[in-house]
């Protein structure tokens, strides 16, 4: 691991940490002591390297195969021919009916609250999403709120992205104030990897609006490996729990990263110690550039069943995949959703 004292970000705000993220392979390899090792790297300018220091601090130095490193290191395999892997694997662009708003499931609506993230994950199914066509201005937010107000079949709003927590708390608090007066809304769900990437994001101003809203709030962290859960992350998760937020986790099953029952068992155990319920384990969505992370359904079921034999049911995430146009996530091995 990188000694904390070597990087100088500990006293910075989350915005400063985000702004000082590592964006070049040269800087990354130097920091991790892997500049002399043979690495299969090729940067896609449309989806470049981007990783903040708190995440990098959990990577083992001198190890080119570290599971956290492999999630962020742009590989030349990304540009290889990948039949069946597409730029919009979930066909979300056809499900977008107001700019920034996606309706896939009954009773729920998803807002693309941000077009950026605090970390660029190489396996991301939205890595090609045209966020520039869905950037939300204040007027755009108002259109979305009006649209949700008119549809009383909705009871849950999901903030997604990009990562919705890159939006500042002043704007988020304003959005939530607009949403919580809509009588048919009950829940606000936030999908974010920011508490993992930059645990300092769980700051007082975030906790203030989360604790203050009348909506039930659920925060789904996207953690793929137990090594992502260091002490600062665990402390941030505790602060969220103390603010009354329900915490869930969903992971993506990734070749050479967490395709091992030992890793999945350790992840579930560590999540539960932090009061986070392991919720879903997703098959990789077939997005172009990520085929080298893909595991077949048969491989996934075998790993999941090995984990099932060692975990109590409540710690076993449900193995699912998303199917474009389906009204819910599909169970992969017969466990009911
Ligand atoms: S944080 Fe989530 S949305 Fe952002 S790149 Fe990673 S997987 Fe994709």
CSV table of C-alpha atoms and ligand atoms in Angstrom, one decimal:
chain,number,residue,atom,x,y,z
A,1,UNK,CA,0.0,0.0,0.0
A,2,UNK,CA,1.1,3.6,-0.5
A,3,UNK,CA,2.1,5.2,2.8
A,4,UNK,CA,-0.6,7.7,3.6
A,5,UNK,CA,2.0,10.3,4.5
A,6,UNK,CA,3.5,10.2,1.0
A,7,UNK,CA,0.5,11.6,-0.9
A,8,UNK,CA,-0.6,14.7,1.1
A,9,UNK,CA,-4.4,14.4,0.5
A,10,UNK,CA,-5.5,13.5,4.0
A,11,UNK,CA,-6.4,17.1,5.0
A,12,UNK,CA,-8.1,18.0,1.7
A,13,UNK,CA,-11.8,18.4,1.1
A,14,UNK,CA,-13.5,15.8,-1.1
A,15,UNK,CA,-13.6,18.4,-3.9
A,16,UNK,CA,-9.8,19.0,-3.7
A,17,UNK,CA,-9.2,15.2,-3.6
A,18,UNK,CA,-11.3,14.8,-6.7
A,19,UNK,CA,-9.6,17.6,-8.5
A,20,UNK,CA,-6.2,16.1,-7.7
A,21,UNK,CA,-7.0,12.6,-8.9
A,22,UNK,CA,-4.5,10.7,-10.9
A,23,UNK,CA,-5.1,10.9,-14.7
A,24,UNK,CA,-1.9,9.6,-16.3
A,25,UNK,CA,-0.5,6.1,-16.5
A,26,UNK,CA,3.0,7.5,-15.8
A,27,UNK,CA,1.9,9.1,-12.5
A,28,UNK,CA,0.0,6.0,-11.5
A,29,UNK,CA,2.8,3.5,-12.2
A,30,UNK,CA,5.3,5.7,-10.4
A,31,UNK,CA,3.1,6.1,-7.4
A,32,UNK,CA,2.5,2.3,-7.2
A,33,UNK,CA,6.1,1.3,-8.0
A,34,UNK,CA,5.1,-0.6,-11.1
A,35,UNK,CA,6.7,1.6,-13.7
A,36,UNK,CA,9.4,-1.1,-14.6
A,37,UNK,CA,6.9,-4.0,-14.9
A,38,UNK,CA,5.5,-5.2,-18.2
A,39,UNK,CA,2.0,-3.7,-18.4
A,40,UNK,CA,-0.5,-4.1,-21.1
A,41,UNK,CA,-1.8,-0.5,-21.2
A,42,UNK,CA,-3.6,1.5,-23.8
A,43,UNK,CA,-5.5,4.6,-22.9
A,44,UNK,CA,-8.9,5.3,-24.5
A,45,UNK,CA,-9.1,9.1,-24.7
A,46,UNK,CA,-12.9,8.9,-24.6
A,47,UNK,CA,-12.7,7.1,-21.2
A,48,UNK,CA,-9.3,7.9,-19.7
A,49,UNK,CA,-7.7,6.9,-16.5
A,50,UNK,CA,-9.1,8.6,-13.5
A,51,UNK,CA,-8.6,7.6,-9.9
A,52,UNK,CA,-8.5,9.5,-6.6
A,53,UNK,CA,-5.8,9.0,-4.0
A,54,UNK,CA,-7.9,7.5,-1.2
A,55,UNK,CA,-8.7,4.6,-3.6
A,56,UNK,CA,-5.1,4.3,-4.8
A,57,UNK,CA,-3.9,4.1,-1.2
A,58,UNK,CA,-5.6,0.7,-0.9
A,59,UNK,CA,-3.7,-0.8,-3.9
A,60,UNK,CA,-0.7,-3.0,-3.0
A,61,UNK,CA,2.5,-1.4,-4.4
A,62,UNK,CA,4.7,-3.3,-6.8
A,63,UNK,CA,1.8,-5.6,-7.7
A,64,UNK,CA,0.6,-5.2,-11.3
A,65,UNK,CA,-2.2,-7.7,-10.6
A,66,UNK,CA,-3.8,-6.0,-7.7
A,67,UNK,CA,-7.6,-6.3,-8.0
A,68,UNK,CA,-8.2,-2.6,-7.3
A,69,UNK,CA,-5.6,-1.6,-9.9
A,70,UNK,CA,-7.1,-3.8,-12.6
A,71,UNK,CA,-10.4,-2.0,-12.1
A,72,UNK,CA,-8.9,1.3,-13.2
A,73,UNK,CA,-5.9,0.5,-15.4
A,74,UNK,CA,-6.8,1.1,-19.1
A,75,UNK,CA,-5.8,-2.1,-20.9
A,76,UNK,CA,-5.0,-2.6,-24.6
A,77,UNK,CA,-7.6,-5.5,-24.5
A,78,UNK,CA,-10.3,-2.8,-24.4
A,79,UNK,CA,-9.7,-2.0,-28.0
A,80,UNK,CA,-9.7,-5.6,-29.2
A,81,UNK,CA,-12.5,-6.9,-31.4
A,82,UNK,CA,-15.4,-7.9,-29.1
A,83,UNK,CA,-18.3,-9.5,-30.9
A,84,UNK,CA,-21.6,-9.2,-28.9
A,85,UNK,CA,-20.2,-6.3,-26.8
A,86,UNK,CA,-21.9,-3.0,-27.6
A,87,UNK,CA,-21.8,0.7,-26.6
A,88,UNK,CA,-25.3,0.6,-25.1
A,89,UNK,CA,-25.7,-3.0,-23.7
A,90,UNK,CA,-28.9,-2.2,-21.8
A,91,UNK,CA,-30.4,-0.1,-24.6
A,92,UNK,CA,-30.9,2.8,-22.1
A,93,UNK,CA,-30.8,5.5,-24.7
A,94,UNK,CA,-34.2,4.3,-26.1
A,95,UNK,CA,-35.6,4.2,-22.5
A,96,UNK,CA,-34.8,7.9,-22.0
A,97,UNK,CA,-38.0,9.9,-22.3
A,98,UNK,CA,-37.0,13.3,-20.9
A,99,UNK,CA,-33.4,14.4,-21.0
A,100,UNK,CA,-31.7,12.8,-17.9
A,101,UNK,CA,-34.7,10.6,-17.0
A,102,UNK,CA,-34.8,6.8,-17.6
A,103,UNK,CA,-37.9,4.7,-17.0
A,104,UNK,CA,-37.1,1.0,-16.9
A,105,UNK,CA,-39.0,-0.5,-14.0
A,106,UNK,CA,-42.5,-0.2,-12.6
A,107,UNK,CA,-42.9,2.4,-9.9
A,108,UNK,CA,-39.4,3.7,-10.2
A,109,UNK,CA,-37.7,6.3,-12.3
A,110,UNK,CA,-33.9,6.9,-12.7
A,111,UNK,CA,-32.3,10.3,-12.9
A,112,UNK,CA,-28.9,10.7,-14.6
A,113,UNK,CA,-27.9,13.3,-12.0
A,114,UNK,CA,-24.3,13.6,-13.2
A,115,UNK,CA,-22.2,12.9,-16.2
A,116,UNK,CA,-19.0,12.3,-14.3
A,117,UNK,CA,-17.6,10.0,-11.7
A,118,UNK,CA,-15.0,10.1,-9.0
A,119,UNK,CA,-13.3,7.1,-10.6
A,120,UNK,CA,-13.4,5.6,-14.1
A,121,UNK,CA,-14.1,1.9,-13.8
A,122,UNK,CA,-13.0,0.0,-16.9
A,123,UNK,CA,-16.0,-2.4,-16.8
A,124,UNK,CA,-18.6,0.4,-16.6
A,125,UNK,CA,-21.7,-0.3,-18.7
A,126,UNK,CA,-22.2,3.4,-19.2
A,127,UNK,CA,-18.7,4.1,-20.3
A,128,UNK,CA,-20.0,5.1,-23.8
A,129,UNK,CA,-23.1,6.9,-22.6
A,130,UNK,CA,-23.5,10.3,-24.3
A,131,UNK,CA,-23.7,12.3,-21.0
A,132,UNK,CA,-23.2,15.5,-22.9
A,133,UNK,CA,-26.7,15.1,-24.3
A,134,UNK,CA,-28.2,14.6,-20.9
A,135,UNK,CA,-26.5,17.3,-18.7
A,136,UNK,CA,-29.0,18.7,-16.3
A,137,UNK,CA,-29.3,22.4,-15.9
A,138,UNK,CA,-31.5,23.9,-13.2
A,139,UNK,CA,-34.3,24.1,-15.8
A,140,UNK,CA,-33.7,20.4,-16.7
A,141,UNK,CA,-34.1,19.4,-13.1
A,142,UNK,CA,-37.4,21.4,-13.0
A,143,UNK,CA,-38.7,19.5,-16.1
A,144,UNK,CA,-37.8,16.2,-14.4
A,145,UNK,CA,-39.5,17.1,-11.1
A,146,UNK,CA,-42.6,18.2,-13.1
A,147,UNK,CA,-42.6,14.9,-15.0
A,148,UNK,CA,-42.4,12.9,-11.8
A,149,UNK,CA,-45.1,14.9,-10.1
A,150,UNK,CA,-47.5,14.1,-12.9
A,151,UNK,CA,-47.1,10.3,-12.7
A,152,UNK,CA,-48.6,9.0,-9.4
A,153,UNK,CA,-47.6,5.4,-10.3
A,154,UNK,CA,-44.0,6.3,-9.2
A,155,UNK,CA,-43.0,5.8,-5.6
A,156,UNK,CA,-39.2,5.8,-5.8
A,157,UNK,CA,-36.7,8.0,-7.4
A,158,UNK,CA,-33.2,6.7,-8.2
A,159,UNK,CA,-30.3,9.0,-8.5
A,160,UNK,CA,-27.6,7.6,-10.7
A,161,UNK,CA,-25.1,8.8,-13.2
A,162,UNK,CA,-22.2,9.0,-13.6
A,163,UNK,CA,-22.1,9.4,-9.9
A,164,UNK,CA,-24.8,11.6,-8.4
A,165,UNK,CA,-22.6,12.5,-5.4
A,166,UNK,CA,-20.2,14.4,-7.6
A,167,UNK,CA,-23.0,17.0,-7.6
A,168,UNK,CA,-22.6,19.5,-4.7
A,169,UNK,CA,-24.8,19.3,-1.7
A,170,UNK,CA,-26.5,22.6,-2.2
A,171,UNK,CA,-27.9,21.4,-5.5
A,172,UNK,CA,-28.7,17.9,-4.2
A,173,UNK,CA,-30.5,19.3,-1.2
A,174,UNK,CA,-32.5,21.6,-3.5
A,175,UNK,CA,-33.5,18.6,-5.7
A,176,UNK,CA,-34.5,16.5,-2.7
A,177,UNK,CA,-36.6,19.4,-1.3
A,178,UNK,CA,-38.5,19.4,-4.7
A,179,UNK,CA,-39.0,15.7,-4.6
A,180,UNK,CA,-40.1,15.2,-1.0
A,181,UNK,CA,-43.2,17.4,-1.5
A,182,UNK,CA,-44.5,15.1,-4.2
A,183,UNK,CA,-47.1,13.1,-2.3
A,184,UNK,CA,-46.7,9.7,-4.2
A,185,UNK,CA,-43.0,9.5,-3.6
A,186,UNK,CA,-41.8,7.4,-0.7
A,187,UNK,CA,-38.2,6.6,-1.3
A,188,UNK,CA,-35.0,8.1,-2.6
A,189,UNK,CA,-32.3,5.7,-3.8
A,190,UNK,CA,-28.8,6.8,-4.6
A,191,UNK,CA,-26.4,4.7,-6.5
A,192,UNK,CA,-22.8,5.8,-5.8
A,193,UNK,CA,-19.3,4.6,-5.7
A,194,UNK,CA,-18.1,7.9,-4.1
A,195,UNK,CA,-18.0,6.6,-0.5
A,196,UNK,CA,-15.6,3.9,-1.8
A,197,UNK,CA,-13.6,6.1,-4.1
A,198,UNK,CA,-13.4,9.2,-1.7
A,199,UNK,CA,-14.8,8.4,1.7
A,200,UNK,CA,-14.3,12.1,2.6
A,201,UNK,CA,-17.4,12.7,0.4
A,202,UNK,CA,-19.5,11.6,3.4
A,203,UNK,CA,-19.2,15.1,4.9
A,204,UNK,CA,-21.4,17.1,7.2
A,205,UNK,CA,-23.3,18.8,4.5
A,206,UNK,CA,-24.2,15.5,2.8
A,207,UNK,CA,-25.3,14.0,6.1
A,208,UNK,CA,-27.3,17.0,6.9
A,209,UNK,CA,-29.7,16.8,3.9
A,210,UNK,CA,-29.8,13.0,4.1
A,211,UNK,CA,-30.8,13.0,7.7
A,212,UNK,CA,-33.3,15.8,7.1
A,213,UNK,CA,-35.4,14.5,4.3
A,214,UNK,CA,-38.8,12.9,4.9
A,215,UNK,CA,-38.1,10.4,2.1
A,216,UNK,CA,-36.7,7.0,3.1
A,217,UNK,CA,-33.2,7.1,1.8
A,218,UNK,CA,-31.3,4.1,0.5
A,219,UNK,CA,-27.7,4.3,-0.6
A,220,UNK,CA,-26.3,1.6,-2.8
A,221,UNK,CA,-22.5,1.5,-2.7
A,222,UNK,CA,-20.8,-0.3,-5.6
A,223,UNK,CA,-18.1,-2.3,-3.9
A,224,UNK,CA,-16.5,-5.2,-5.7
A,225,UNK,CA,-13.7,-6.4,-3.4
A,226,UNK,CA,-13.1,-6.4,0.3
A,227,UNK,CA,-9.8,-4.6,-0.1
A,228,UNK,CA,-11.9,-1.5,-1.1
A,229,UNK,CA,-13.2,-1.4,2.5
A,230,UNK,CA,-10.5,0.2,4.5
A,231,UNK,CA,-11.0,2.0,7.8
A,232,UNK,CA,-11.9,5.5,6.4
A,233,UNK,CA,-14.5,3.9,4.2
A,234,UNK,CA,-16.0,1.9,7.1
A,235,UNK,CA,-16.1,5.1,9.2
A,236,UNK,CA,-18.0,6.9,6.4
A,237,UNK,CA,-20.5,4.1,6.1
A,238,UNK,CA,-21.1,4.2,9.8
A,239,UNK,CA,-21.8,7.9,9.6
A,240,UNK,CA,-24.3,7.2,6.9
A,241,UNK,CA,-26.0,4.6,9.0
A,242,UNK,CA,-26.2,7.0,11.9
A,243,UNK,CA,-27.9,9.5,9.6
A,244,UNK,CA,-30.7,6.9,9.1
A,245,UNK,CA,-29.6,5.8,5.6
A,246,UNK,CA,-30.2,2.2,4.6
A,247,UNK,CA,-27.0,0.8,3.0
A,248,UNK,CA,-27.0,-1.8,0.3
A,249,UNK,CA,-24.2,-3.1,-1.9
A,250,UNK,CA,-24.1,-4.3,-5.4
A,251,UNK,CA,-21.1,-5.8,-7.1
A,252,UNK,CA,-20.2,-6.8,-10.6
A,253,UNK,CA,-18.6,-10.2,-11.0
A,254,UNK,CA,-15.3,-9.5,-12.7
A,255,UNK,CA,-12.7,-11.9,-14.1
A,256,UNK,CA,-9.4,-11.7,-12.2
A,257,UNK,CA,-10.8,-9.3,-9.7
A,258,UNK,CA,-13.5,-11.1,-7.6
A,259,UNK,CA,-14.2,-14.3,-9.5
A,260,UNK,CA,-13.4,-16.4,-6.4
A,261,UNK,CA,-15.7,-17.6,-3.6
A,262,UNK,CA,-13.1,-16.7,-0.9
A,263,UNK,CA,-13.2,-13.0,-2.1
A,264,UNK,CA,-17.0,-12.9,-2.3
A,265,UNK,CA,-17.4,-14.4,1.2
A,266,UNK,CA,-14.9,-12.0,2.6
A,267,UNK,CA,-16.7,-9.1,0.9
A,268,UNK,CA,-20.1,-10.1,2.3
A,269,UNK,CA,-18.7,-10.5,5.8
A,270,UNK,CA,-16.9,-7.2,5.8
A,271,UNK,CA,-19.9,-5.4,4.3
A,272,UNK,CA,-22.1,-6.7,7.0
A,273,UNK,CA,-19.7,-5.6,9.7
A,274,UNK,CA,-20.3,-2.1,8.3
A,275,UNK,CA,-24.1,-2.6,8.3
A,276,UNK,CA,-24.2,-2.8,4.6
A,277,UNK,CA,-26.5,-5.5,3.2
A,278,UNK,CA,-25.0,-7.5,0.2
A,279,UNK,CA,-27.8,-7.1,-2.3
A,280,UNK,CA,-26.8,-8.0,-5.9
A,281,UNK,CA,-24.0,-9.7,-7.7
A,282,UNK,CA,-24.3,-8.7,-11.3
A,283,UNK,CA,-23.1,-10.5,-14.4
A,284,UNK,CA,-21.1,-8.1,-16.4
A,285,UNK,CA,-23.2,-6.1,-18.9
A,286,UNK,CA,-21.7,-6.7,-22.3
A,287,UNK,CA,-20.3,-3.2,-22.9
A,288,UNK,CA,-17.7,-2.7,-25.6
A,289,UNK,CA,-14.2,-2.5,-24.0
A,290,UNK,CA,-14.9,-4.8,-21.1
A,291,UNK,CA,-14.9,-8.3,-22.6
A,292,UNK,CA,-11.7,-9.2,-20.7
A,293,UNK,CA,-13.7,-9.0,-17.4
A,294,UNK,CA,-16.5,-11.3,-18.7
A,295,UNK,CA,-17.4,-14.6,-17.0
A,296,UNK,CA,-20.0,-17.0,-18.5
A,297,UNK,CA,-23.2,-17.7,-16.8
A,298,UNK,CA,-22.0,-21.2,-16.0
A,299,UNK,CA,-18.8,-19.9,-14.4
A,300,UNK,CA,-20.8,-17.3,-12.4
A,301,UNK,CA,-23.2,-19.9,-11.1
A,302,UNK,CA,-20.4,-22.1,-10.0
A,303,UNK,CA,-18.7,-19.3,-8.0
A,304,UNK,CA,-22.0,-18.1,-6.6
A,305,UNK,CA,-22.9,-21.6,-5.4
A,306,UNK,CA,-19.5,-22.0,-3.7
A,307,UNK,CA,-20.2,-18.8,-1.9
A,308,UNK,CA,-23.7,-19.9,-1.0
A,309,UNK,CA,-22.4,-23.0,0.7
A,310,UNK,CA,-20.4,-20.8,3.0
A,311,UNK,CA,-22.7,-17.9,3.8
A,312,UNK,CA,-26.0,-17.5,5.6
A,313,UNK,CA,-28.7,-16.7,3.2
A,314,UNK,CA,-28.9,-13.0,4.3
A,315,UNK,CA,-25.2,-12.5,3.4
A,316,UNK,CA,-25.5,-14.0,-0.1
A,317,UNK,CA,-26.0,-11.4,-2.8
A,318,UNK,CA,-28.5,-12.4,-5.5
A,319,UNK,CA,-26.9,-13.3,-8.7
A,320,UNK,CA,-28.6,-11.3,-11.4
A,321,UNK,CA,-28.3,-9.9,-14.9
A,322,UNK,CA,-30.0,-7.1,-16.6
A,323,UNK,CA,-31.9,-7.7,-19.8
A,324,UNK,CA,-32.8,-4.8,-22.0
A,325,UNK,CA,-36.5,-4.1,-21.9
A,326,UNK,CA,-37.2,-6.5,-19.0
A,327,UNK,CA,-39.4,-5.2,-16.1
A,328,UNK,CA,-36.9,-6.4,-13.4
A,329,UNK,CA,-33.5,-7.8,-13.0
A,330,UNK,CA,-33.4,-11.5,-14.0
A,331,UNK,CA,-32.2,-14.1,-11.5
A,332,UNK,CA,-29.4,-16.2,-13.0
A,333,UNK,CA,-29.5,-19.4,-11.0
A,334,UNK,CA,-33.0,-19.8,-9.8
A,335,UNK,CA,-32.9,-17.7,-6.6
A,336,UNK,CA,-36.0,-15.6,-6.8
A,337,UNK,CA,-35.7,-11.8,-6.9
B,1,LIG,S1,-18.4,4.8,-10.6
B,1,LIG,FE1,-20.1,3.6,-11.5
B,1,LIG,S2,-20.9,4.9,-13.2
B,1,LIG,FE2,-18.8,5.7,-12.6
B,1,LIG,S3,-17.4,4.6,-14.0
B,1,LIG,FE3,-17.5,3.4,-12.1
B,1,LIG,S4,-19.1,1.9,-12.5
B,1,LIG,FE4,-19.3,3.5,-14.0
